[in-house]
C-alpha cells in the first residue's frame, strides 16, 4: 500500500482524523526526519 500524499491527507474528512492511513503518513514523515537529523548530527 502506498502512503497518501499531502493533498490526499488535506482532502480527507474530519471523521478520518488519525485514521490508519494518516498514522502511517505521519510515522513515515517522522522516520524520515529522524534519519535526516541523525545523519546531520553524525556528519
PDB file of C-alpha atoms in Angstrom:
ATOM      1  CA  UNK A   1       0.000   0.000   0.000  1.00  0.00           C
ATOM      2  CA  UNK A   2       1.364   3.415  -0.965  1.00  0.00           C
ATOM      3  CA  UNK A   3       1.390   6.226   1.532  1.00  0.00           C
ATOM      4  CA  UNK A   4      -1.055   9.051   0.968  1.00  0.00           C
ATOM      5  CA  UNK A   5       0.140  12.384  -0.363  1.00  0.00           C
ATOM      6  CA  UNK A   6      -0.136  15.673   1.497  1.00  0.00           C
ATOM      7  CA  UNK A   7      -3.000  16.610  -0.832  1.00  0.00           C
ATOM      8  CA  UNK A   8      -4.859  13.386  -0.016  1.00  0.00           C
ATOM      9  CA  UNK A   9      -4.299  13.986   3.680  1.00  0.00           C
ATOM     10  CA  UNK A  10      -5.713  17.506   3.482  1.00  0.00           C
ATOM     11  CA  UNK A  11      -8.710  16.333   1.426  1.00  0.00           C
ATOM     12  CA  UNK A  12      -9.829  13.763   3.996  1.00  0.00           C
ATOM     13  CA  UNK A  13     -12.995  14.311   6.001  1.00  0.00           C
ATOM     14  CA  UNK A  14     -12.766  15.302   9.663  1.00  0.00           C
ATOM     15  CA  UNK A  15     -14.078  11.903  10.748  1.00  0.00           C
ATOM     16  CA  UNK A  16     -10.979  10.333   9.169  1.00  0.00           C
ATOM     17  CA  UNK A  17      -8.766  12.186  11.675  1.00  0.00           C
ATOM     18  CA  UNK A  18      -5.852   9.952  12.702  1.00  0.00           C
ATOM     19  CA  UNK A  19      -7.064   7.040  10.621  1.00  0.00           C
ATOM     20  CA  UNK A  20      -4.657   4.202   9.925  1.00  0.00           C
ATOM     21  CA  UNK A  21      -3.630   5.857   6.658  1.00  0.00           C
ATOM     22  CA  UNK A  22      -2.922   9.156   8.402  1.00  0.00           C
ATOM     23  CA  UNK A  23      -0.954   7.450  11.158  1.00  0.00           C
ATOM     24  CA  UNK A  24       1.169   5.681   8.529  1.00  0.00           C
ATOM     25  CA  UNK A  25       1.718   9.018   6.744  1.00  0.00           C
ATOM     26  CA  UNK A  26       2.935  10.772   9.899  1.00  0.00           C
ATOM     27  CA  UNK A  27       5.011   7.803  11.079  1.00  0.00           C
ATOM     28  CA  UNK A  28       6.833   7.785   7.747  1.00  0.00           C
ATOM     29  CA  UNK A  29       7.428  11.546   7.901  1.00  0.00           C
ATOM     30  CA  UNK A  30       8.807  11.282  11.436  1.00  0.00           C
ATOM     31  CA  UNK A  31      11.092   8.393  10.493  1.00  0.00           C
ATOM     32  CA  UNK A  32      12.461  10.329   7.501  1.00  0.00           C
ATOM     33  CA  UNK A  33      13.057  13.457   9.609  1.00  0.00           C
ATOM     34  CA  UNK A  34      14.715  11.398  12.370  1.00  0.00           C
ATOM     35  CA  UNK A  35      17.062   9.782   9.846  1.00  0.00           C
ATOM     36  CA  UNK A  36      17.932  13.202   8.384  1.00  0.00           C
ATOM     37  CA  UNK A  37      18.658  14.560  11.851  1.00  0.00           C
ATOM     38  CA  UNK A  38      20.835  11.544  12.745  1.00  0.00           C
ATOM     39  CA  UNK A  39      22.779  11.997   9.504  1.00  0.00           C
ATOM     40  CA  UNK A  40      23.331  15.697  10.238  1.00  0.00           C
ATOM     41  CA  UNK A  41      24.462  15.018  13.798  1.00  0.00           C
ATOM     42  CA  UNK A  42      26.882  12.292  12.740  1.00  0.00           C
ATOM     43  CA  UNK A  43      28.411  14.267   9.847  1.00  0.00           C
TER      44      UNK A  43
END
